[in-house]
Amino acid sequence: MKLITAIIKPFKLEDVKGALEGKGITGLTVSEASGFGRQRGHTEVYRGAEYTVDLVPKVRVEVLVDDENADTVVEAIVGAAQTGRIGDGKVWVIPVDSVVRVRTGERGSEAI
Amino acid sequence: MQSALDTGNTAWVLTSAAMVLLMIPGLAFFYGGMVRTKSVLNMLMMVMGSLFVVGILWVAFGYTVAFGTDTGSGLIGSITENAWLTNLMADAPDAALPAMAFVAFQAMFACITVGLIAGAIADRTKFSAWLIFSALWATIVYFPVAHWVWAAGGWIFKLGVIDFAGGTAVHINAGAAGLALAIVIGRRVGWKKNPMRPHNLTLVMIGAGLLWFGWFGFNAGSALAANNAASVVFVNTFVATCAAGIGWLVVEKIRDGHATSLGAASGIVAGLVAITPACSALSPIGSIILGALAGVVCALAVGLKYKLGYDDSLDVVGVHLVGGLVGTLAIGFLATDLAPAGVNGLFYGGGLDQLGKQAIGAFAVLFYSLIVAGLLGLLLKYTIGIRITKDDEVAGIDLTEHAESAYELGESGGGGVFAGVGHAARAKMEVE
């Protein structure tokens, strides 16, 4: 099993959700995040004073999948989240030792 | 007996008083939107808290100190004459305007002037110390200065200084006090290093709108009659503010590349401040010139604090002190005897006479308020303490001084992953 984590632009969330549903994904977790990559931050000016805003708002999407689905899900996320402009985000995949569904106690792939 | 009461004038003065009261929550929103999420409630509380304190002091002795019969020096009114106002309740058949209507109108001026100071010391001031400062500063500075400027026996009034609605007594006075306190209290943790962006600019604009509305009561109400002077003042107040908004935005566009909503709201207030002393002395064209000048000068002046190193958090100095000076001194140049005040300034052939008087009035109030506010700040600093601890300031003054947080947006409490403090506080209370 794999945990796929995607950091994407907030306005791309709906597209990514749609793409994942198209791939038969039955659950995901979304949270607000903020950070920066190579784009760094941006500058805002209030009453003439410049503020450098390092942390840019992002959305973090987390999906648990079976090993064989990981590549197609990653491709679906990248395809949906891409604008080609700086700040599109990142997707990474890490192995997962075990998963338990709280309601039934099912384990492993059954619980995904 | 036939009553001399003028119902029209009385209605206008009472209405104006209520309009000036509305400026106080307006000011609270204007300031509150400019602070960070963690200190908006404290800002609202500072402005409303000083209203409570000064309102009672006004009735107790403020009115009589400001507008009681002069004690002979031109510095202060009789302290005992109208104490608690009991003697002003009886119907006076020969009065066109009931004394209590004037008391009510002027009460609001005292309250908002103290509230203006709060913006200079946002995010870090102990609430109890602020309330004590409000009482002391109103007593030692505002009430006597209102007497100097507006009472028939006051020395600045007798000098012939024109301050129709409070350029000196309200704005220079509050701005100078804000400067002194900002220096005594010191900079906020992280000032100049961390971004301290306004957290809600729509709230700032709502506040500016309420201030503009209420300011018609402030200025046009100061005619104390529903008459021609009030109407001229009304139009001058309106058009100067429009010009100041444009002035501020032009500076921003040229200097920073963008015209901002905070600049528009600030320009509104700068224009209102500058026209306040001058609204009875200028023509509408003069008011446009003054407003534009105030918008430009104040937009440049708000940057001074970064060069000089004092943390006047919400630019009370840059907007109120500088705007008040611009308006008060501009009368010396732009006054025309066609306006209700009937005086000519330098540009209308009146010479330097009026300008000299204006400068004396402006700087006398500036230095008196600056010095006394500084001393009061030091007194509080070395007795009960005037500032919250560094830890409390970083955690957020709303939570540490008032045990509240302003925004509860998310279902899990706290509105987003980085603003969970309200939730944490509530959980702690439930445990206890």
mmCIF file of N, CA and C in Angstrom, chain A residues 41-55, chain B residues 34 36 188 190-198 262 302 305-306 311-315:
data_model
loop_
_atom_site.group_PDB
_atom_site.id
_atom_site.type_symbol
_atom_site.label_atom_id
_atom_site.label_comp_id
_atom_site.label_asym_id
_atom_site.label_seq_id
_atom_site.Cartn_x
_atom_site.Cartn_y
_atom_site.Cartn_z
ATOM 1 N N GLY A 41 7.973 33.344 -2.012
ATOM 2 C CA GLY A 41 6.686 33.968 -1.696
ATOM 3 C C GLY A 41 6.353 35.077 -2.672
ATOM 4 N N HIS A 42 5.580 36.027 -2.176
ATOM 5 C CA HIS A 42 5.274 37.198 -2.996
ATOM 6 C C HIS A 42 5.319 38.436 -2.094
ATOM 7 N N THR A 43 5.196 39.601 -2.709
ATOM 8 C CA THR A 43 5.302 40.849 -1.960
ATOM 9 C C THR A 43 3.954 41.551 -1.930
ATOM 10 N N GLU A 44 3.576 42.043 -0.739
ATOM 11 C CA GLU A 44 2.367 42.872 -0.625
ATOM 12 C C GLU A 44 2.773 44.211 -0.028
ATOM 13 N N VAL A 45 2.019 45.256 -0.358
ATOM 14 C CA VAL A 45 2.350 46.598 0.121
ATOM 15 C C VAL A 45 1.154 47.159 0.878
ATOM 16 N N TYR A 46 1.381 47.543 2.145
ATOM 17 C CA TYR A 46 0.328 48.181 2.938
ATOM 18 C C TYR A 46 0.809 49.527 3.431
ATOM 19 N N ARG A 47 0.099 50.575 3.077
ATOM 20 C CA ARG A 47 0.472 51.945 3.434
ATOM 21 C C ARG A 47 1.947 52.190 3.118
ATOM 22 N N GLY A 48 2.371 51.697 1.966
ATOM 23 C CA GLY A 48 3.729 51.978 1.523
ATOM 24 C C GLY A 48 4.786 51.048 2.083
ATOM 25 N N ALA A 49 4.419 50.203 3.058
ATOM 26 C CA ALA A 49 5.405 49.285 3.638
ATOM 27 C C ALA A 49 5.304 47.945 2.927
ATOM 28 N N GLU A 50 6.445 47.458 2.438
ATOM 29 C CA GLU A 50 6.442 46.179 1.715
ATOM 30 C C GLU A 50 6.560 45.011 2.678
ATOM 31 N N TYR A 51 5.718 44.030 2.489
ATOM 32 C CA TYR A 51 5.814 42.809 3.273
ATOM 33 C C TYR A 51 6.095 41.650 2.336
ATOM 34 N N THR A 52 7.122 40.856 2.634
ATOM 35 C CA THR A 52 7.385 39.651 1.871
ATOM 36 C C THR A 52 6.624 38.508 2.528
ATOM 37 N N VAL A 53 5.716 37.930 1.788
ATOM 38 C CA VAL A 53 4.927 36.830 2.318
ATOM 39 C C VAL A 53 5.570 35.535 1.838
ATOM 40 N N ASP A 54 6.281 34.841 2.738
ATOM 41 C CA ASP A 54 7.024 33.636 2.364
ATOM 42 C C ASP A 54 6.099 32.461 2.091
ATOM 43 N N LEU A 55 5.081 32.333 2.919
ATOM 44 C CA LEU A 55 4.250 31.133 2.871
ATOM 45 C C LEU A 55 3.017 31.384 2.015
ATOM 46 N N MET B 34 -7.300 46.609 10.752
ATOM 47 C CA MET B 34 -5.880 46.791 10.420
ATOM 48 C C MET B 34 -4.947 45.957 11.281
ATOM 49 N N ARG B 36 -3.838 42.338 13.443
ATOM 50 C CA ARG B 36 -3.844 40.927 13.067
ATOM 51 C C ARG B 36 -5.026 40.208 13.718
ATOM 52 N N ARG B 188 6.277 46.578 18.889
ATOM 53 C CA ARG B 188 5.728 45.221 19.016
ATOM 54 C C ARG B 188 6.814 44.186 18.749
ATOM 55 N N GLY B 190 8.724 41.624 16.970
ATOM 56 C CA GLY B 190 8.816 41.283 15.552
ATOM 57 C C GLY B 190 8.537 42.424 14.609
ATOM 58 N N TRP B 191 8.415 43.643 15.151
ATOM 59 C CA TRP B 191 8.102 44.779 14.273
ATOM 60 C C TRP B 191 9.208 44.998 13.253
ATOM 61 N N LYS B 192 8.845 45.240 12.048
ATOM 62 C CA LYS B 192 9.732 45.420 10.899
ATOM 63 C C LYS B 192 10.278 44.089 10.374
ATOM 64 N N LYS B 193 10.292 43.030 11.225
ATOM 65 C CA LYS B 193 10.787 41.730 10.740
ATOM 66 C C LYS B 193 9.622 40.879 10.224
ATOM 67 N N ASN B 194 8.597 40.726 11.063
ATOM 68 C CA ASN B 194 7.456 39.895 10.666
ATOM 69 C C ASN B 194 6.421 40.753 9.958
ATOM 70 N N PRO B 195 5.761 40.171 8.974
ATOM 71 C CA PRO B 195 4.671 40.931 8.360
ATOM 72 C C PRO B 195 3.518 41.078 9.359
ATOM 73 N N MET B 196 3.029 42.292 9.535
ATOM 74 C CA MET B 196 1.868 42.515 10.401
ATOM 75 C C MET B 196 0.782 43.110 9.505
ATOM 76 N N ARG B 197 0.290 42.247 8.640
ATOM 77 C CA ARG B 197 -0.652 42.729 7.640
ATOM 78 C C ARG B 197 -2.023 42.952 8.244
ATOM 79 N N PRO B 198 -2.769 43.928 7.708
ATOM 80 C CA PRO B 198 -4.159 44.106 8.134
ATOM 81 C C PRO B 198 -4.926 42.803 7.891
ATOM 82 N N LEU B 262 -6.748 49.849 1.347
ATOM 83 C CA LEU B 262 -6.311 50.455 2.608
ATOM 84 C C LEU B 262 -5.934 51.916 2.386
ATOM 85 N N VAL B 302 3.029 58.432 6.656
ATOM 86 C CA VAL B 302 2.917 57.157 7.355
ATOM 87 C C VAL B 302 4.203 56.328 7.251
ATOM 88 N N LYS B 305 7.518 56.438 10.386
ATOM 89 C CA LYS B 305 7.792 55.615 11.562
ATOM 90 C C LYS B 305 8.880 54.586 11.288
ATOM 91 N N TYR B 306 8.988 54.147 10.029
ATOM 92 C CA TYR B 306 10.030 53.168 9.723
ATOM 93 C C TYR B 306 11.404 53.822 9.733
ATOM 94 N N ASP B 311 7.004 52.485 16.727
ATOM 95 C CA ASP B 311 5.952 51.614 16.194
ATOM 96 C C ASP B 311 4.573 52.206 16.501
ATOM 97 N N ASP B 312 4.212 53.206 15.720
ATOM 98 C CA ASP B 312 2.854 53.774 15.777
ATOM 99 C C ASP B 312 2.000 52.842 14.919
ATOM 100 N N SER B 313 1.465 51.815 15.560
ATOM 101 C CA SER B 313 0.971 50.637 14.836
ATOM 102 C C SER B 313 0.035 50.969 13.685
ATOM 103 N N LEU B 314 -0.954 51.826 13.916
ATOM 104 C CA LEU B 314 -1.972 52.063 12.896
ATOM 105 C C LEU B 314 -1.911 53.504 12.364
ATOM 106 N N ASP B 315 -0.764 54.126 12.506
ATOM 107 C CA ASP B 315 -0.514 55.443 11.910
ATOM 108 C C ASP B 315 -1.397 56.563 12.454
#
